[in-house]
Amino acid sequence: MNSASVDRLRAAIRDVSDFPKPGILFKDITPILGDGALFRLAVECLLDGADGRKIDKIVGIDARGFIFGAALAHHLGVGFVPVRKKGKLPHSTRGVAYALEYGEAEVEIHIDAVQPGEKVLIIDDLLATGGTAAAAVELVQGSGAEILGIAFLIELTFLGGRARLPEVPVWSVLSF
Ligand code: AMP
Protein backbone atom coordinates (compact mmCIF):
# COMPACT_ATOMS: atom_id res chain seq x y z
CA MET A 1 0.00 0.00 0.00
CA ASN A 2 1.50 3.36 -0.95
CA SER A 3 1.25 6.53 1.10
CA ALA A 4 -1.01 8.29 -1.42
CA SER A 5 -3.60 5.50 -1.00
CA VAL A 6 -3.35 5.71 2.76
CA ASP A 7 -3.75 9.50 2.61
CA ARG A 8 -6.89 9.18 0.48
CA LEU A 9 -8.45 6.77 2.96
CA ARG A 10 -7.41 8.86 5.96
CA ALA A 11 -8.95 12.00 4.44
CA ALA A 12 -12.28 10.22 3.93
CA ILE A 13 -12.77 9.16 7.55
CA ARG A 14 -15.26 11.38 9.35
CA ASP A 15 -14.66 12.18 13.02
CA VAL A 16 -17.89 12.43 15.02
CA SER A 17 -17.52 13.87 18.53
CA ASP A 18 -19.41 12.47 21.49
CA PHE A 19 -20.87 9.46 19.64
CA PRO A 20 -22.25 7.07 20.84
CA LYS A 21 -21.65 8.74 24.20
CA PRO A 22 -19.87 11.83 25.57
CA GLY A 23 -16.08 11.71 25.34
CA ILE A 24 -15.87 9.25 22.42
CA LEU A 25 -14.48 10.48 19.09
CA PHE A 26 -16.16 8.08 16.67
CA LYS A 27 -14.30 7.19 13.47
CA ASP A 28 -17.05 7.00 10.83
CA ILE A 29 -16.02 4.84 7.87
CA THR A 30 -19.28 5.24 5.90
CA PRO A 31 -17.74 7.88 3.55
CA ILE A 32 -15.28 5.16 2.46
CA LEU A 33 -18.10 2.65 1.92
CA GLY A 34 -20.05 5.22 -0.11
CA ASP A 35 -17.24 5.73 -2.61
CA GLY A 36 -16.63 2.74 -4.89
CA ALA A 37 -12.95 3.50 -5.52
CA LEU A 38 -12.19 4.10 -1.84
CA PHE A 39 -14.11 1.00 -0.73
CA ARG A 40 -12.09 -1.13 -3.15
CA LEU A 41 -8.87 0.54 -2.03
CA ALA A 42 -9.67 -0.12 1.64
CA VAL A 43 -10.30 -3.81 0.94
CA GLU A 44 -7.05 -4.13 -1.03
CA CYS A 45 -5.09 -2.40 1.72
CA LEU A 46 -6.55 -4.74 4.36
CA LEU A 47 -5.16 -7.66 2.38
CA ASP A 48 -1.64 -6.20 2.09
CA GLY A 49 -0.36 -7.65 5.36
CA ALA A 50 -1.17 -11.20 4.24
CA ASP A 51 1.79 -10.95 1.81
CA GLY A 52 0.17 -13.23 -0.73
CA ARG A 53 -0.15 -16.16 1.68
CA LYS A 54 -2.97 -18.62 1.03
CA ILE A 55 -6.13 -17.77 2.99
CA ASP A 56 -8.88 -20.38 3.48
CA LYS A 57 -11.41 -18.20 5.29
CA ILE A 58 -12.11 -14.64 6.33
CA VAL A 59 -13.63 -14.11 9.77
CA GLY A 60 -15.39 -10.75 10.16
CA ILE A 61 -16.28 -9.16 13.49
CA ASP A 62 -19.80 -7.78 14.12
CA ALA A 63 -20.75 -5.41 12.55
CA ARG A 64 -18.47 -3.28 10.37
CA GLY A 65 -16.02 -6.18 10.11
CA PHE A 66 -18.77 -7.93 8.11
CA ILE A 67 -18.73 -5.23 5.43
CA PHE A 68 -14.98 -5.25 4.80
CA GLY A 69 -14.58 -8.95 5.56
CA ALA A 70 -17.32 -10.07 3.18
CA ALA A 71 -15.95 -7.86 0.40
CA LEU A 72 -12.49 -9.34 0.95
CA ALA A 73 -13.79 -12.92 0.99
CA HIS A 74 -15.66 -12.27 -2.26
CA HIS A 75 -12.53 -10.73 -3.78
CA LEU A 76 -10.48 -13.82 -2.84
CA GLY A 77 -13.21 -16.34 -3.62
CA VAL A 78 -13.03 -17.84 -0.11
CA GLY A 79 -15.61 -18.38 2.62
CA PHE A 80 -16.76 -15.74 5.07
CA VAL A 81 -17.49 -16.47 8.75
CA PRO A 82 -19.28 -14.01 11.03
CA VAL A 83 -18.30 -13.55 14.67
CA ARG A 84 -21.51 -12.11 16.08
CA LYS A 85 -22.75 -10.53 19.25
CA LYS A 86 -24.37 -13.03 21.60
CA GLY A 87 -27.76 -14.42 20.63
CA LYS A 88 -27.69 -13.65 16.90
CA LEU A 89 -26.35 -16.89 15.39
CA PRO A 90 -29.05 -19.55 14.84
CA HIS A 91 -27.04 -22.82 14.99
CA SER A 92 -24.91 -24.23 17.85
CA THR A 93 -22.27 -21.75 18.97
CA ARG A 94 -19.23 -21.27 21.15
CA GLY A 95 -18.90 -17.94 22.96
CA VAL A 96 -16.25 -15.82 24.62
CA ALA A 97 -17.16 -13.09 27.11
CA TYR A 98 -15.03 -9.99 27.52
CA ALA A 99 -15.03 -6.83 29.62
CA LEU A 100 -16.28 -3.49 28.32
CA GLU A 101 -15.65 -0.12 29.93
CA TYR A 102 -18.92 -0.69 31.78
CA GLY A 103 -20.14 -4.28 32.02
CA GLU A 104 -19.54 -7.28 29.78
CA ALA A 105 -20.14 -8.39 26.22
CA GLU A 106 -19.96 -11.75 24.49
CA VAL A 107 -19.23 -12.77 20.92
CA GLU A 108 -20.08 -16.12 19.32
CA ILE A 109 -19.12 -18.28 16.36
CA HIS A 110 -20.90 -21.29 14.87
CA ILE A 111 -19.22 -24.49 16.08
CA ASP A 112 -18.69 -25.78 12.53
CA ALA A 113 -17.77 -22.49 10.81
CA VAL A 114 -14.00 -22.90 10.91
CA GLN A 115 -12.18 -26.24 10.66
CA PRO A 116 -8.96 -27.32 12.38
CA GLY A 117 -5.94 -26.40 10.26
CA GLU A 118 -7.72 -23.81 8.12
CA LYS A 119 -5.78 -20.61 7.56
CA VAL A 120 -7.87 -17.68 8.70
CA LEU A 121 -7.60 -13.90 8.41
CA ILE A 122 -9.70 -11.92 10.92
CA ILE A 123 -11.05 -8.49 9.89
CA ASP A 124 -12.55 -5.57 11.77
CA ASP A 125 -12.87 -1.89 10.97
CA LEU A 126 -11.19 -0.51 14.07
CA LEU A 127 -8.88 -1.59 16.90
CA ALA A 128 -9.60 0.35 20.10
CA THR A 129 -8.91 -1.36 23.45
CA GLY A 130 -8.59 -4.75 21.74
CA GLY A 131 -11.18 -6.55 23.87
CA THR A 132 -13.41 -7.49 20.96
CA ALA A 133 -10.52 -8.61 18.77
CA ALA A 134 -8.97 -10.68 21.58
CA ALA A 135 -12.30 -12.47 22.06
CA ALA A 136 -12.52 -13.18 18.31
CA VAL A 137 -8.96 -14.55 18.32
CA GLU A 138 -9.85 -16.86 21.23
CA LEU A 139 -12.94 -18.11 19.36
CA VAL A 140 -10.99 -18.90 16.18
CA GLN A 141 -8.14 -20.50 18.13
CA GLY A 142 -10.74 -22.65 19.88
CA SER A 143 -11.76 -24.01 16.47
CA GLY A 144 -8.21 -25.28 15.89
CA ALA A 145 -7.69 -22.98 12.91
CA GLU A 146 -4.43 -21.19 12.18
CA ILE A 147 -4.72 -17.40 12.43
CA LEU A 148 -2.59 -15.77 9.71
CA GLY A 149 -3.32 -12.36 11.16
CA ILE A 150 -5.88 -9.82 12.20
CA ALA A 151 -6.31 -6.75 10.04
CA PHE A 152 -7.95 -3.42 10.87
CA LEU A 153 -8.65 -0.42 8.70
CA ILE A 154 -8.05 1.88 11.70
CA GLU A 155 -5.94 1.49 14.84
CA LEU A 156 -6.29 3.90 17.76
CA THR A 157 -2.71 3.42 18.94
CA PHE A 158 -3.11 5.51 22.13
CA LEU A 159 -5.47 2.82 23.51
CA GLY A 160 -2.81 0.11 23.23
CA GLY A 161 -5.16 -2.60 21.92
CA ARG A 162 -2.31 -4.40 20.13
CA ALA A 163 -0.96 -5.52 23.53
CA ARG A 164 -4.11 -7.63 23.96
CA LEU A 165 -3.23 -9.60 20.80
CA PRO A 166 0.27 -10.94 21.54
CA GLU A 167 -0.10 -14.30 19.79
CA VAL A 168 -1.12 -13.18 16.31
CA PRO A 169 0.28 -10.85 13.63
CA VAL A 170 -1.65 -7.56 13.76
CA TRP A 171 -1.72 -4.99 11.00
CA SER A 172 -3.69 -1.81 10.39
CA VAL A 173 -4.03 0.43 7.36
CA LEU A 174 -4.37 3.73 9.25
CA SER A 175 -3.12 4.72 12.70
CA PHE A 176 -4.44 7.58 14.80
P1 AMP B 1 -12.48 -2.54 21.35
O1 AMP B 1 -13.02 -3.86 21.81
O2 AMP B 1 -12.37 -1.53 22.45
O3 AMP B 1 -11.17 -2.69 20.58
O4 AMP B 1 -13.55 -1.91 20.37
C1 AMP B 1 -13.55 -2.28 19.05
C2 AMP B 1 -14.93 -2.24 18.45
O5 AMP B 1 -15.68 -1.09 18.82
C3 AMP B 1 -14.79 -2.23 16.96
O6 AMP B 1 -15.66 -3.23 16.43
C4 AMP B 1 -15.18 -0.83 16.53
O7 AMP B 1 -16.05 -0.89 15.44
C5 AMP B 1 -15.85 -0.19 17.74
N1 AMP B 1 -15.21 1.10 18.15
C6 AMP B 1 -14.55 1.33 19.31
N2 AMP B 1 -14.13 2.59 19.40
C7 AMP B 1 -14.52 3.20 18.26
C8 AMP B 1 -14.35 4.55 17.72
N3 AMP B 1 -13.71 5.51 18.38
N4 AMP B 1 -14.87 4.80 16.50
C9 AMP B 1 -15.52 3.83 15.81
N5 AMP B 1 -15.71 2.57 16.26
C10 AMP B 1 -15.22 2.25 17.46
Short mmCIF file of N, CA, C and O and ligand atoms in Angstrom, two decimals, residues 19 24-28 61-64 98 100 124-133 156 159, ligand 1:
data_model
loop_
_atom_site.label_atom_id
_atom_site.label_comp_id
_atom_site.label_asym_id
_atom_site.label_seq_id
_atom_site.Cartn_x
_atom_site.Cartn_y
_atom_site.Cartn_z
N PHE A 19 -20.00 10.55 20.12
CA PHE A 19 -20.87 9.46 19.64
C PHE A 19 -20.16 8.14 19.91
O PHE A 19 -18.96 8.03 19.61
N ILE A 24 -16.36 10.15 23.47
CA ILE A 24 -15.87 9.25 22.42
C ILE A 24 -15.78 10.03 21.10
O ILE A 24 -16.73 10.70 20.70
N LEU A 25 -14.62 9.93 20.44
CA LEU A 25 -14.48 10.48 19.09
C LEU A 25 -14.64 9.31 18.13
O LEU A 25 -13.75 8.47 17.99
N PHE A 26 -15.81 9.23 17.50
CA PHE A 26 -16.16 8.08 16.67
C PHE A 26 -15.55 8.24 15.28
O PHE A 26 -15.69 9.27 14.64
N LYS A 27 -14.89 7.20 14.81
CA LYS A 27 -14.30 7.19 13.47
C LYS A 27 -15.32 6.58 12.51
O LYS A 27 -15.52 5.36 12.49
N ASP A 28 -15.98 7.43 11.73
CA ASP A 28 -17.05 7.00 10.83
C ASP A 28 -16.46 6.61 9.47
O ASP A 28 -15.91 7.47 8.76
N ILE A 61 -15.73 -9.45 12.17
CA ILE A 61 -16.28 -9.16 13.49
C ILE A 61 -17.46 -8.20 13.36
O ILE A 61 -17.37 -7.17 12.68
N ASP A 62 -18.56 -8.55 14.02
CA ASP A 62 -19.80 -7.78 14.12
C ASP A 62 -19.48 -6.31 14.47
O ASP A 62 -18.81 -6.07 15.47
N ALA A 63 -19.94 -5.33 13.75
CA ALA A 63 -20.75 -5.41 12.55
C ALA A 63 -19.99 -4.85 11.35
O ALA A 63 -20.19 -5.32 10.23
N ARG A 64 -19.14 -3.87 11.54
CA ARG A 64 -18.47 -3.28 10.37
C ARG A 64 -17.41 -4.20 9.81
O ARG A 64 -17.02 -4.08 8.65
N TYR A 98 -16.14 -10.91 27.29
CA TYR A 98 -15.03 -9.99 27.52
C TYR A 98 -15.55 -8.72 28.20
O TYR A 98 -16.74 -8.40 28.12
N LEU A 100 -16.16 -4.81 28.94
CA LEU A 100 -16.28 -3.49 28.32
C LEU A 100 -15.94 -2.45 29.38
O LEU A 100 -15.73 -2.79 30.54
N ASP A 124 -11.60 -6.51 11.18
CA ASP A 124 -12.55 -5.57 11.77
C ASP A 124 -12.20 -4.17 11.28
O ASP A 124 -11.11 -3.94 10.75
N ASP A 125 -13.14 -3.24 11.48
CA ASP A 125 -12.87 -1.89 10.97
C ASP A 125 -11.89 -1.14 11.84
O ASP A 125 -11.07 -0.38 11.36
N LEU A 126 -11.95 -1.40 13.18
CA LEU A 126 -11.19 -0.51 14.07
C LEU A 126 -10.72 -1.26 15.32
O LEU A 126 -11.46 -2.01 15.92
N LEU A 127 -9.44 -1.05 15.67
CA LEU A 127 -8.88 -1.59 16.90
C LEU A 127 -8.83 -0.47 17.93
O LEU A 127 -8.13 0.53 17.74
N ALA A 128 -9.61 -0.64 19.01
CA ALA A 128 -9.60 0.35 20.10
C ALA A 128 -8.87 -0.28 21.28
O ALA A 128 -7.65 -0.40 21.25
N THR A 129 -9.59 -0.75 22.29
CA THR A 129 -8.91 -1.36 23.45
C THR A 129 -8.47 -2.79 23.17
O THR A 129 -7.70 -3.36 23.95
N GLY A 130 -9.00 -3.40 22.11
CA GLY A 130 -8.59 -4.75 21.74
C GLY A 130 -9.41 -5.87 22.37
O GLY A 130 -9.19 -7.04 22.06
N GLY A 131 -10.38 -5.52 23.21
CA GLY A 131 -11.18 -6.55 23.87
C GLY A 131 -11.97 -7.41 22.89
O GLY A 131 -11.98 -8.64 23.00
N THR A 132 -12.60 -6.77 21.93
CA THR A 132 -13.41 -7.49 20.96
C THR A 132 -12.54 -8.39 20.10
O THR A 132 -12.86 -9.56 19.86
N ALA A 133 -11.42 -7.84 19.64
CA ALA A 133 -10.52 -8.61 18.77
C ALA A 133 -9.92 -9.80 19.52
O ALA A 133 -9.81 -10.90 18.97
N LEU A 156 -6.45 2.77 16.83
CA LEU A 156 -6.29 3.90 17.76
C LEU A 156 -5.13 3.54 18.68
O LEU A 156 -5.31 2.90 19.72
N LEU A 159 -4.73 3.72 22.61
CA LEU A 159 -5.47 2.82 23.51
C LEU A 159 -4.73 1.49 23.73
O LEU A 159 -5.14 0.69 24.56
P1 AMP B 1 -12.48 -2.54 21.35
O1 AMP B 1 -13.02 -3.86 21.81
O2 AMP B 1 -12.37 -1.53 22.45
O3 AMP B 1 -11.17 -2.69 20.58
O4 AMP B 1 -13.55 -1.91 20.37
C1 AMP B 1 -13.55 -2.28 19.05
C2 AMP B 1 -14.93 -2.24 18.45
O5 AMP B 1 -15.68 -1.09 18.82
C3 AMP B 1 -14.79 -2.23 16.96
O6 AMP B 1 -15.66 -3.23 16.43
C4 AMP B 1 -15.18 -0.83 16.53
O7 AMP B 1 -16.05 -0.89 15.44
C5 AMP B 1 -15.85 -0.19 17.74
N1 AMP B 1 -15.21 1.10 18.15
C6 AMP B 1 -14.55 1.33 19.31
N2 AMP B 1 -14.13 2.59 19.40
C7 AMP B 1 -14.52 3.20 18.26
C8 AMP B 1 -14.35 4.55 17.72
N3 AMP B 1 -13.71 5.51 18.38
N4 AMP B 1 -14.87 4.80 16.50
C9 AMP B 1 -15.52 3.83 15.81
N5 AMP B 1 -15.71 2.57 16.26
C10 AMP B 1 -15.22 2.25 17.46
#
